Tab-separated table of C-alpha atoms in Angstrom:
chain	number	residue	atom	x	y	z
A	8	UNK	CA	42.987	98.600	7.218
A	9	UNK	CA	43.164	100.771	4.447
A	10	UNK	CA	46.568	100.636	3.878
A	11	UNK	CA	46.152	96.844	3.581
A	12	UNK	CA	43.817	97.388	0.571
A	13	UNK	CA	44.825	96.981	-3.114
A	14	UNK	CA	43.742	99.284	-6.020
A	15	UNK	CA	43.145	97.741	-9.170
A	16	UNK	CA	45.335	99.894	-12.299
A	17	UNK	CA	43.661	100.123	-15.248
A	18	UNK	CA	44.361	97.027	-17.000
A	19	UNK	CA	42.409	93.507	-18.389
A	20	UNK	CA	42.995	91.965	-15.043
A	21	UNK	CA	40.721	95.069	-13.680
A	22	UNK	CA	38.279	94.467	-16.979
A	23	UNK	CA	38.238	90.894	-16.073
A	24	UNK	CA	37.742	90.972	-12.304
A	25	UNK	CA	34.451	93.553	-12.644
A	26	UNK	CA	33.078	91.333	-14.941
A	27	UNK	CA	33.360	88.277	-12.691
A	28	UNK	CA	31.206	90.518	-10.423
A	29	UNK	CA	28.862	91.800	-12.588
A	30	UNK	CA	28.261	87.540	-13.831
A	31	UNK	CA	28.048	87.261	-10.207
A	32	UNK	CA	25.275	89.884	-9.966
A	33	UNK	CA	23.015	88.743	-12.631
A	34	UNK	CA	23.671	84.761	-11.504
A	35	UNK	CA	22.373	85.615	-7.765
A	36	UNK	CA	19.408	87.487	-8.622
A	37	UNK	CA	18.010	85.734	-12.050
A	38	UNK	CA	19.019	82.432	-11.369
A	39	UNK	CA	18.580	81.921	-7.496
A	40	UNK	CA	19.485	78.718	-5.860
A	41	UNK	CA	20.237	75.495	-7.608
A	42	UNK	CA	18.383	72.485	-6.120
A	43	UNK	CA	20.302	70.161	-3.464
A	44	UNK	CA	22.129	67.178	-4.681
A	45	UNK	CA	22.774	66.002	-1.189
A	46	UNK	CA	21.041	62.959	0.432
A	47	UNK	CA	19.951	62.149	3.570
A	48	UNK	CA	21.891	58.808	5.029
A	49	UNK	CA	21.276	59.919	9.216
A	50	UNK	CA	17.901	60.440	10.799
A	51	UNK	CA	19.694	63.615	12.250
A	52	UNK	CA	20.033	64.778	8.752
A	53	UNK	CA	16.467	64.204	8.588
A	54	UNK	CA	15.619	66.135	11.659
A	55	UNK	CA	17.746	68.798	10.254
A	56	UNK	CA	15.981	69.215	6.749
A	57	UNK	CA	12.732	68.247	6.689
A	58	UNK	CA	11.690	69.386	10.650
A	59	UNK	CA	12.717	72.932	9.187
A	60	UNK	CA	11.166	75.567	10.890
A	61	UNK	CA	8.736	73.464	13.394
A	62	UNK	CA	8.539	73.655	16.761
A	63	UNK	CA	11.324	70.294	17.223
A	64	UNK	CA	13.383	72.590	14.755
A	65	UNK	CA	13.457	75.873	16.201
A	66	UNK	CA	14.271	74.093	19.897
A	67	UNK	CA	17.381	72.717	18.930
A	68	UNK	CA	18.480	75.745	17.242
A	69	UNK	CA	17.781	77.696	20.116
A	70	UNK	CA	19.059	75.388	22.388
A	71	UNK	CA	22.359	75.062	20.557
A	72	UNK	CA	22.493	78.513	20.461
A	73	UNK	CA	22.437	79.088	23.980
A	74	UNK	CA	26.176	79.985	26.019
A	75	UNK	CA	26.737	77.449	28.218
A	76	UNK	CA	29.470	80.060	29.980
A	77	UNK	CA	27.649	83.741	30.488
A	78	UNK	CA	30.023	85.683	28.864
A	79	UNK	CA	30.152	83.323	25.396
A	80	UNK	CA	29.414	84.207	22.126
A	81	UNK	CA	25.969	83.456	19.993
A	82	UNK	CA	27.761	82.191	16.780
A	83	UNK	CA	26.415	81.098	13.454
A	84	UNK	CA	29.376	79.094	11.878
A	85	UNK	CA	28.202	78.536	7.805
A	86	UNK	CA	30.261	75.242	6.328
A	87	UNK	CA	29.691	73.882	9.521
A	88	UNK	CA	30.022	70.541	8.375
A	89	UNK	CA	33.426	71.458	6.269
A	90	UNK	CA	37.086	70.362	7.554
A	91	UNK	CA	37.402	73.762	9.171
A	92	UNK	CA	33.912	74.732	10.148
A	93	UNK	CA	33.615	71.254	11.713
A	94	UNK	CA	36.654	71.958	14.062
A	95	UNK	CA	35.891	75.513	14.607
A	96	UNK	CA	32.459	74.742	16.013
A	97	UNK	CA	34.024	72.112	18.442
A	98	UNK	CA	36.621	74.519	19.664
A	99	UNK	CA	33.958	76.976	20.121
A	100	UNK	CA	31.458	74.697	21.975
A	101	UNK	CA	34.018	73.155	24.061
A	102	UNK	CA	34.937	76.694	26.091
A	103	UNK	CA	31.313	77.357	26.519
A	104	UNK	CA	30.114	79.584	23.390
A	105	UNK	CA	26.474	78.967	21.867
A	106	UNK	CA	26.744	77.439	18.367
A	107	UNK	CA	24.587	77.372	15.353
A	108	UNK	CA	26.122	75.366	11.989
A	109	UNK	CA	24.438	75.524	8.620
A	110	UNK	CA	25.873	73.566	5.839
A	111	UNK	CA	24.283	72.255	2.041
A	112	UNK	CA	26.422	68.792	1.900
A	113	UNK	CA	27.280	69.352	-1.264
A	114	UNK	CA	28.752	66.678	-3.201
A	115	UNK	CA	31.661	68.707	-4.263
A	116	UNK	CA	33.305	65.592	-2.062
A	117	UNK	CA	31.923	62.485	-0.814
A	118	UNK	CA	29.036	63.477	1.312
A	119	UNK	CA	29.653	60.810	3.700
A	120	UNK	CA	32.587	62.569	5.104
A	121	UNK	CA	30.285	65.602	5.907
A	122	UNK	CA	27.796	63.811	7.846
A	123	UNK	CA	30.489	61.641	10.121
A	124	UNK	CA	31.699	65.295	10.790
A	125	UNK	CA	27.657	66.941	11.438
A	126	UNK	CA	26.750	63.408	13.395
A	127	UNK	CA	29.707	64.226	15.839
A	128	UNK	CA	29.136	68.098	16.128
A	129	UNK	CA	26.189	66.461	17.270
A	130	UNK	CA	27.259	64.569	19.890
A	131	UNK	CA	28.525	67.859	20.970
A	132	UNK	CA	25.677	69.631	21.375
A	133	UNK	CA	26.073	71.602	17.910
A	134	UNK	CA	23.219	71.862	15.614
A	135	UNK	CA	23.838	71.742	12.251
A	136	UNK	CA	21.099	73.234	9.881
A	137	UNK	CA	21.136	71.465	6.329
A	138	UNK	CA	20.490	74.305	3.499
A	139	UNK	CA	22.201	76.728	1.369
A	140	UNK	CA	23.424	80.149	2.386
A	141	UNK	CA	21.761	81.325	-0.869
A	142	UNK	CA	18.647	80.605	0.831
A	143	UNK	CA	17.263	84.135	2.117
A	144	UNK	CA	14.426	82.622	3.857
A	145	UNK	CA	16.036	80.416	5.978
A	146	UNK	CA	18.752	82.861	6.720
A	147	UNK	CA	15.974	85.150	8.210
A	148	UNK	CA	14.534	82.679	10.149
A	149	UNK	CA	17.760	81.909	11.891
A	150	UNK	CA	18.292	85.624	12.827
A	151	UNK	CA	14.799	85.624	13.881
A	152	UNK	CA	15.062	83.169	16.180
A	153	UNK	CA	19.254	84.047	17.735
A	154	UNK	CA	20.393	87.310	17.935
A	155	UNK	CA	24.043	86.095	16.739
A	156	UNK	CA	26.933	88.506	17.701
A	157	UNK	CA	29.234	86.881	15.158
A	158	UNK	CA	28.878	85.032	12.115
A	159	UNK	CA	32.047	82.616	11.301
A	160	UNK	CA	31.663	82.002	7.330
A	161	UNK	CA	33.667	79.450	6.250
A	162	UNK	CA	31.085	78.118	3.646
A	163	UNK	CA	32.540	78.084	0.164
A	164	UNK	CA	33.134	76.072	-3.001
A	165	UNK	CA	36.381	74.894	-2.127
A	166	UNK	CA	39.473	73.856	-4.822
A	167	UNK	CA	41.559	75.073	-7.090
A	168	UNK	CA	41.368	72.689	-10.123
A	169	UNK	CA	37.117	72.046	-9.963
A	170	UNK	CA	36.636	75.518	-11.468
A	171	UNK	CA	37.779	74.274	-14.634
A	172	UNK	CA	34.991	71.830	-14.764
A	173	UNK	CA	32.496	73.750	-12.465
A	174	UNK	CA	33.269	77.345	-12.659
A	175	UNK	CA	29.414	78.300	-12.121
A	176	UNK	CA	29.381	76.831	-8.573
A	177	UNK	CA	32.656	79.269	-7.511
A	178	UNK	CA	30.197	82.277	-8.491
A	179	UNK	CA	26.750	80.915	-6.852
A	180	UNK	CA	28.565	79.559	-3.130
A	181	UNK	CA	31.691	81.985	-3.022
A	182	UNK	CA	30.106	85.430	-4.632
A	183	UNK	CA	26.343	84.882	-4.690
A	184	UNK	CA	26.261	82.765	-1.302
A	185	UNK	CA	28.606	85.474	0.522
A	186	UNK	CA	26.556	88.325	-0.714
A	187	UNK	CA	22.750	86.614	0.517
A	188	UNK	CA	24.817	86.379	3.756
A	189	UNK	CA	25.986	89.589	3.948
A	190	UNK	CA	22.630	91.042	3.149
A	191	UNK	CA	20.657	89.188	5.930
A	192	UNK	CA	23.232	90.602	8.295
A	193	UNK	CA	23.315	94.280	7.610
A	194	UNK	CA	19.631	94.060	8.305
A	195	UNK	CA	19.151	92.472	11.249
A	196	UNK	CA	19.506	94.351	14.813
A	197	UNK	CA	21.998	93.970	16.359
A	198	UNK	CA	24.506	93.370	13.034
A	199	UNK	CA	26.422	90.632	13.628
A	200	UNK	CA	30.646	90.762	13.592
A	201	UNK	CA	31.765	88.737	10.780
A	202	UNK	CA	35.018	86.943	10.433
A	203	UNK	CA	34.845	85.383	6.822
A	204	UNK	CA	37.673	82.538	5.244
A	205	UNK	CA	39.788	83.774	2.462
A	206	UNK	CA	42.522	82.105	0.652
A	207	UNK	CA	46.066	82.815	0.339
A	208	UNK	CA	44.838	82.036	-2.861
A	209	UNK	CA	44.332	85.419	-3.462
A	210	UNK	CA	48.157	86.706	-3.861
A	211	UNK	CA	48.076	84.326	-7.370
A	212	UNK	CA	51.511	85.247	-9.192
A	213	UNK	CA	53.266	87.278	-6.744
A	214	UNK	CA	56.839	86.459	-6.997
A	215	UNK	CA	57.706	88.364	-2.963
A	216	UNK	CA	58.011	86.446	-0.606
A	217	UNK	CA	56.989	85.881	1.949
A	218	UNK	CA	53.344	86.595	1.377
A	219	UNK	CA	52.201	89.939	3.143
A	220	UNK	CA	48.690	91.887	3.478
A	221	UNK	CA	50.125	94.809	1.973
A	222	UNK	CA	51.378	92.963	-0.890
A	223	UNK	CA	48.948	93.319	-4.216
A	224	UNK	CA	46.275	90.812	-4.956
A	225	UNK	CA	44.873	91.614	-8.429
A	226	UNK	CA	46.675	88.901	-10.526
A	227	UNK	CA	44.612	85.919	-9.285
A	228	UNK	CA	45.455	82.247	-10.744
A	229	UNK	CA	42.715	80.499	-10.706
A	230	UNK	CA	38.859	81.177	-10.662
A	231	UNK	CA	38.644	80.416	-7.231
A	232	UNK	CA	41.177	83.077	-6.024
A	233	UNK	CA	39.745	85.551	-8.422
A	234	UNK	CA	36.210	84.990	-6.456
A	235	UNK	CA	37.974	84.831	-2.902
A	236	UNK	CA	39.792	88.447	-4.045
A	237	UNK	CA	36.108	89.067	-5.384
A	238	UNK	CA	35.054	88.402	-1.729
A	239	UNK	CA	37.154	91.144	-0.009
A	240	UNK	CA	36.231	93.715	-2.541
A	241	UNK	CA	32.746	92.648	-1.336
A	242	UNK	CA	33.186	92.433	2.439
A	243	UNK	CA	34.597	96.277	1.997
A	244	UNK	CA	31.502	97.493	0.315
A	245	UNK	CA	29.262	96.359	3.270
A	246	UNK	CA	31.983	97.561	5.975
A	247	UNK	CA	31.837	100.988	4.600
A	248	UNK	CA	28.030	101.446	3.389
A	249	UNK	CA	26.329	99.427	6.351
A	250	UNK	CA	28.936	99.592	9.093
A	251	UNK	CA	29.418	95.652	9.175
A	252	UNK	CA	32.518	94.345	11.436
A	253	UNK	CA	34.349	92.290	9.077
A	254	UNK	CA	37.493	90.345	9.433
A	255	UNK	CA	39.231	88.148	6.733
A	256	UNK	CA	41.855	85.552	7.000
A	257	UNK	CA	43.532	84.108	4.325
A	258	UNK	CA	44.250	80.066	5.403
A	259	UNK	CA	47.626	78.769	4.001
A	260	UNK	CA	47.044	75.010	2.727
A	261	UNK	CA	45.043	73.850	5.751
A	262	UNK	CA	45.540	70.057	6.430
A	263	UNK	CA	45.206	67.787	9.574
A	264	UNK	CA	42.197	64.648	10.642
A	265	UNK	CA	39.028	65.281	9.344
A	266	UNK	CA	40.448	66.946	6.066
A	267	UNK	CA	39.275	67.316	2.879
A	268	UNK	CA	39.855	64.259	0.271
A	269	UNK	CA	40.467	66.564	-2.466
A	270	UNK	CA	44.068	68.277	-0.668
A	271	UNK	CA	47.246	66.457	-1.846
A	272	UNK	CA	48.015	65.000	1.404
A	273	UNK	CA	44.869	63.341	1.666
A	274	UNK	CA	45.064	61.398	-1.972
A	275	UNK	CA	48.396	60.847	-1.516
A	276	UNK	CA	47.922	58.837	1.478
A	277	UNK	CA	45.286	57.159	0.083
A	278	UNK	CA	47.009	55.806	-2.987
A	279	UNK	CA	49.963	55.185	-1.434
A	280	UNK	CA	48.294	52.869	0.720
A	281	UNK	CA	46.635	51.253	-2.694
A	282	UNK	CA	50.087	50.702	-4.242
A	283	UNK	CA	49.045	53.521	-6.773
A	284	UNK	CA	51.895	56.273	-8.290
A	285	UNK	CA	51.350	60.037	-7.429
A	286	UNK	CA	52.339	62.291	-9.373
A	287	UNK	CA	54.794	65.213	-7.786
A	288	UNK	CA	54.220	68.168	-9.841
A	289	UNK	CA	57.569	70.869	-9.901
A	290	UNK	CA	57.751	74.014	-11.769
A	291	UNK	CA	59.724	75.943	-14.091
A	292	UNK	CA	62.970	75.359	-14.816
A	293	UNK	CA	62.471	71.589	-12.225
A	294	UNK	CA	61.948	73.669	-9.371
A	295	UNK	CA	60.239	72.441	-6.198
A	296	UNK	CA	56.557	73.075	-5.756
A	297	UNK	CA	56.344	73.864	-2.222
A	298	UNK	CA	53.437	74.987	0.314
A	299	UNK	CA	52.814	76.411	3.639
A	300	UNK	CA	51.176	73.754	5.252
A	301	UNK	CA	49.013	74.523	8.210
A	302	UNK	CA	47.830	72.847	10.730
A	303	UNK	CA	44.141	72.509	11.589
A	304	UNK	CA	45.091	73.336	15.327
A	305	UNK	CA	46.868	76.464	14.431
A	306	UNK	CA	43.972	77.894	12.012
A	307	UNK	CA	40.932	77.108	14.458
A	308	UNK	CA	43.401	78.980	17.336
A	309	UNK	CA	43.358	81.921	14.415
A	310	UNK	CA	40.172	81.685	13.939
A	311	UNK	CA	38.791	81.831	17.819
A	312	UNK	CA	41.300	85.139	18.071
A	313	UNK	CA	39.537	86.687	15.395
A	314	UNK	CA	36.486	86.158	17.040
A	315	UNK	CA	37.641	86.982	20.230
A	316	UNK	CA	39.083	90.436	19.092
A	317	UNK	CA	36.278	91.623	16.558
A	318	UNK	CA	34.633	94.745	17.313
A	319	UNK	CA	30.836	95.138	17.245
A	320	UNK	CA	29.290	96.380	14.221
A	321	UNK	CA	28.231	99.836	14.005
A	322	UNK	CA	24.742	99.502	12.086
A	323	UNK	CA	21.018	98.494	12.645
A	324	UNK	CA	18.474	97.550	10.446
A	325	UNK	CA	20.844	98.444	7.318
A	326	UNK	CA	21.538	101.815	8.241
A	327	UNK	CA	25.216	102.823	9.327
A	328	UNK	CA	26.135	104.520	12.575
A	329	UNK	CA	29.750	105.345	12.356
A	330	UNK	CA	33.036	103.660	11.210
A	331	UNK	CA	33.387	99.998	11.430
A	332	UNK	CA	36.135	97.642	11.881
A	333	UNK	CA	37.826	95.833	8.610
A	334	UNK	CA	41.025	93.592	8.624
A	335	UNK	CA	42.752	91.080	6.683
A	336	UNK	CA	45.477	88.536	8.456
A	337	UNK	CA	47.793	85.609	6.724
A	338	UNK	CA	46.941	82.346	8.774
A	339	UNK	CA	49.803	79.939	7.890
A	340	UNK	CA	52.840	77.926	9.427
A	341	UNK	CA	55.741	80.610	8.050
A	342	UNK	CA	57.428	77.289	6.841
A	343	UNK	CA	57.277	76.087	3.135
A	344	UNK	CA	57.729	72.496	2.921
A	345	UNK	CA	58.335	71.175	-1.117
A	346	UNK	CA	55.850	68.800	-1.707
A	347	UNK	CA	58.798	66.090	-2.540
A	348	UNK	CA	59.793	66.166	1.471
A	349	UNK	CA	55.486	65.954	2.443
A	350	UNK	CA	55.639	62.780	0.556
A	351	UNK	CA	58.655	61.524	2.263
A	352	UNK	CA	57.185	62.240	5.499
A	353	UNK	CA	54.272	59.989	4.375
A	354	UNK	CA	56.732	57.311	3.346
A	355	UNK	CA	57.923	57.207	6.818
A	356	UNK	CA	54.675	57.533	8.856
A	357	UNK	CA	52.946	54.709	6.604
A	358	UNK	CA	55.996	52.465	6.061
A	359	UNK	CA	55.179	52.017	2.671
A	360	UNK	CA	57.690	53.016	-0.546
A	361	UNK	CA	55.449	55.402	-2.756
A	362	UNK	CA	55.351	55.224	-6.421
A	363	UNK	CA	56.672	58.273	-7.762
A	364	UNK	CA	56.676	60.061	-11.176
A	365	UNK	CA	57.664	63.592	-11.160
A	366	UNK	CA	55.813	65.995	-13.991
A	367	UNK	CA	55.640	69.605	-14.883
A	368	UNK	CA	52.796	71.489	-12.802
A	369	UNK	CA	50.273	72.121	-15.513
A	370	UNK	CA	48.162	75.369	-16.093
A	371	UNK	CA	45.367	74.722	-14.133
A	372	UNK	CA	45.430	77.616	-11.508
A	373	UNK	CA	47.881	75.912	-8.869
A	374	UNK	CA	50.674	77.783	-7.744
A	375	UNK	CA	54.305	76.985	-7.406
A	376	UNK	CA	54.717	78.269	-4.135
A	377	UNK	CA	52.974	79.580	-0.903
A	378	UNK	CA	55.115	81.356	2.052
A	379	UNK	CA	52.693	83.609	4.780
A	380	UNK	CA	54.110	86.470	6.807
A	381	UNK	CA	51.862	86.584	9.945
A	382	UNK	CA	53.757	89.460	11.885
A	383	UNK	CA	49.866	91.322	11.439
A	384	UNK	CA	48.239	88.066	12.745
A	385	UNK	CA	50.656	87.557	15.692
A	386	UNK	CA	50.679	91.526	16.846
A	387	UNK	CA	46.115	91.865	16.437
A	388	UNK	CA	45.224	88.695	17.181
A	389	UNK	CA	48.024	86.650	19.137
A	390	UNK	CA	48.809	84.023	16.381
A	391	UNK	CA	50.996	81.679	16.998
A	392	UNK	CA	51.255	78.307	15.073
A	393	UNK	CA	52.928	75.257	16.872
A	394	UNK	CA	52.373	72.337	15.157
A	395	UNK	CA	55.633	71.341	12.364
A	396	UNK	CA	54.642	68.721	9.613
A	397	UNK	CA	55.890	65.692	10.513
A	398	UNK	CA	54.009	65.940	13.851
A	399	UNK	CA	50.864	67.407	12.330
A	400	UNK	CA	50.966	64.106	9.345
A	401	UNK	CA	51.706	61.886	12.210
A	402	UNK	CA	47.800	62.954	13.643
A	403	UNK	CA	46.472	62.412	10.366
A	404	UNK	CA	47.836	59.563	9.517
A	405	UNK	CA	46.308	57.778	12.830
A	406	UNK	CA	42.843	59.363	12.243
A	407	UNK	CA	42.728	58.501	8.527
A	408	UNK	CA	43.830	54.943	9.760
A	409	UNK	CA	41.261	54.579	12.404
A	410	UNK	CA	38.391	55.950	9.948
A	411	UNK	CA	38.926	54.439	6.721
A	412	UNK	CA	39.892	50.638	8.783
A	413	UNK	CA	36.357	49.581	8.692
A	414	UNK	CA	34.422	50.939	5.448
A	415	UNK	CA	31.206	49.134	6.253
A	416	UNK	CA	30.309	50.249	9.835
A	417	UNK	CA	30.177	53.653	10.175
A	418	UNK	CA	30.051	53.994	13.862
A	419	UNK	CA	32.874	51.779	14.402
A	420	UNK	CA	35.062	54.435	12.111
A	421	UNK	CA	33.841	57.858	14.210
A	422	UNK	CA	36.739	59.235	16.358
A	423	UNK	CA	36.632	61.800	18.983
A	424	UNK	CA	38.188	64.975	18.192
């Protein structure tokens, strides 16, 4: 792994990224946790907040932690509630691991959304623990009560454009949040292996492609890349002081049902049906904008391989025993699709003509291009996505359909996965 890691030269990107950390630093230990904005719409959600730490409580995290096959995992997933945490947990309940979700329902997106997704982890047998990762206490309790031997953290303030109006939240969830985390678990006994989301955020300007984990990382785009870079720097640190198993994958523009309303997919669907015009961005010099899309399928396959291959830790009780496992892997489709042809497809699949204007991609962090290499991925971990656009829309398209047909009854709009 260490010839997968990037030295910063001397230079202001260097200046700026150590200052993001120290900001980080002082934020997570002088101005703690900022109250919930979430609300409570499901008596589960009830259960889940305000039973905390009771008898009722500590049952159904127990019992959801529990292997139903004797060889599973104990697994805390963090974002449970997210488009990938919710589909990760599934996957891993489904072939008979014991699952624990914790998610804050932020309201980063509509809430709503979040809770159709906890209500039918639910009806899986997953319990999802409403609070913050930021919260020590709770974090504590958890590993009091479930000797986890992985942690899945895919809890993070998600977005490329929001940290131009919100930077503060990138720092507290995706710096702050990552370090409580990583805290709790170098104490505990036994450590936990974690296998943490990145972005391919992260390779920011690079003009090589396609995108590789040797290539350098230290010219970040946006805010949130600089604190997802600011995230491997970190997960290194605990690897080498505390002998914490830690694996990284970068996702490549994840999309499929269940998504995230905020991706370009999503609002372009949505407008499209509403007769509204979306706006194509291209680059310089009218040059496509084009992305590695990725199917949900294909990530939560990446992510159950990480799992499945991640050595044990090699601390207890914060004290380090030997030399620990650390990797990075690309998780992406190898196939950049311009955004122009994604909206086509949509065309097609909705059989409605989308109003189009075309406009210069402005300077808000986005880049013009994604494009993964996952030869690493393939060889350690046995990635192999299978799922091309059209046919991945085409499942989107039908959920977003079946959820969105009847606005005022909830239960009539929940889908199976």
């Amino acid at each position: 792994m260490s010839n997968h890691r990037t030295r910063f030269p001397f230079s202001i990107n260097k200046l700026i990224f150590w200052s993001l950390i120290s900001l980080a630093v002082i934020l997570f230990f002088f101005v703690g946790s900022p109250p919930s904005t979430a609300t409570t719409t499901t008596s589960s959600s009830h259960s889940r907040r305000s039973l905390r730490g009771g008898p009722q409580w500590q049952t159904s995290v127990i019992r959801s932690s529990t292997p139903s096959n004797p060889k599973g995992l104990r697994v805390l997933v963090t974002g449970a509630a997210g488009f990938v945490g919710s589909h990760v947990s599934v996957a891993l309940k489904r072939r008979g691991d014991g699952v624990v979700g914790i998610d804050n329902f932020n309201r980063y997106y509509d809430p709503s959304l979040k809770r159709s997704r906890a209500d039918l982890l639910t009806r899986e047998g997953v319990f999802v623990v409403e609070g913050d990762i930021n919260d020590s206490s709770l974090l504590k309790s958890l590993f009091k009560l479930v000797k986890f031997t992985h942690v899945m953290h895919l809890a993070a303030q998600a977005g490329v454009r929001y940290a131009m109006k919100n930077p503060s939240s990138y720092i507290h969830s995706n710096i702050a949040g990552f370090v409580n985390l990583l805290e709790t678990c170098k104490s505990v006994n036994p450590q936990p292996a974690i296998v943490w989301a990145s972005s391919s955020s992260v390779y920011g300007l690079n003009s090589k492609v396609p995108f590789s984990e040797k290539d350098r990382t230290d010219q970040p785009a946006s805010l949130y890349a600089a604190t997802k870079k600011a995230g491997e720097e970190i997960a290194h640190t605990y690897n080498h002081i505390y002998g914490l198993s830690m694996t990284g994958l970068r996702f490549f523009t994840v999309y499929g049902p269940w998504g995230r309303p905020d991706m370009a997919y999503f609002f372009f669907t949505r407008d499209i049906l509403k007769g509204k015009q979306i706006q194509i961005f291209e680059g310089a010099e009218h040059r496509s904008v084009a992305r590695d899309f990725t199917y949900i399928d294909d990530i939560v396959k990446g992510c159950l391989g990480a799992l499945d291959t991640a050595e044990k830790s090699t601390g207890s009780g914060g004290k380090k025993s030997g030399p620990a496992q650390l990797r990075i892997f690309n998780l992406g489709n190898t196939a950049p699709v311009p955004v122009g042809k994604l909206v086509s497809i949509l065309e097609k699949l909705l059989k409605v003509h989308a109003k189009k204007k075309v406009v210069a991609m402005p300077r808000n962090g986005d880049v013009p291009f994604t494009h993964a290499d996952i030869s690493l991925a393939k060889k350690e971990i046995g990635y192999k996505p299978g799922t091309d656009l059209e046919k991945g829309l085409n499942k989107f398209v039908t959920w977003y359909l079946a959820y969105y047909s009847n606005e005022s009854g909830k239960k009539d709009r929940l889908s199976s996965w």
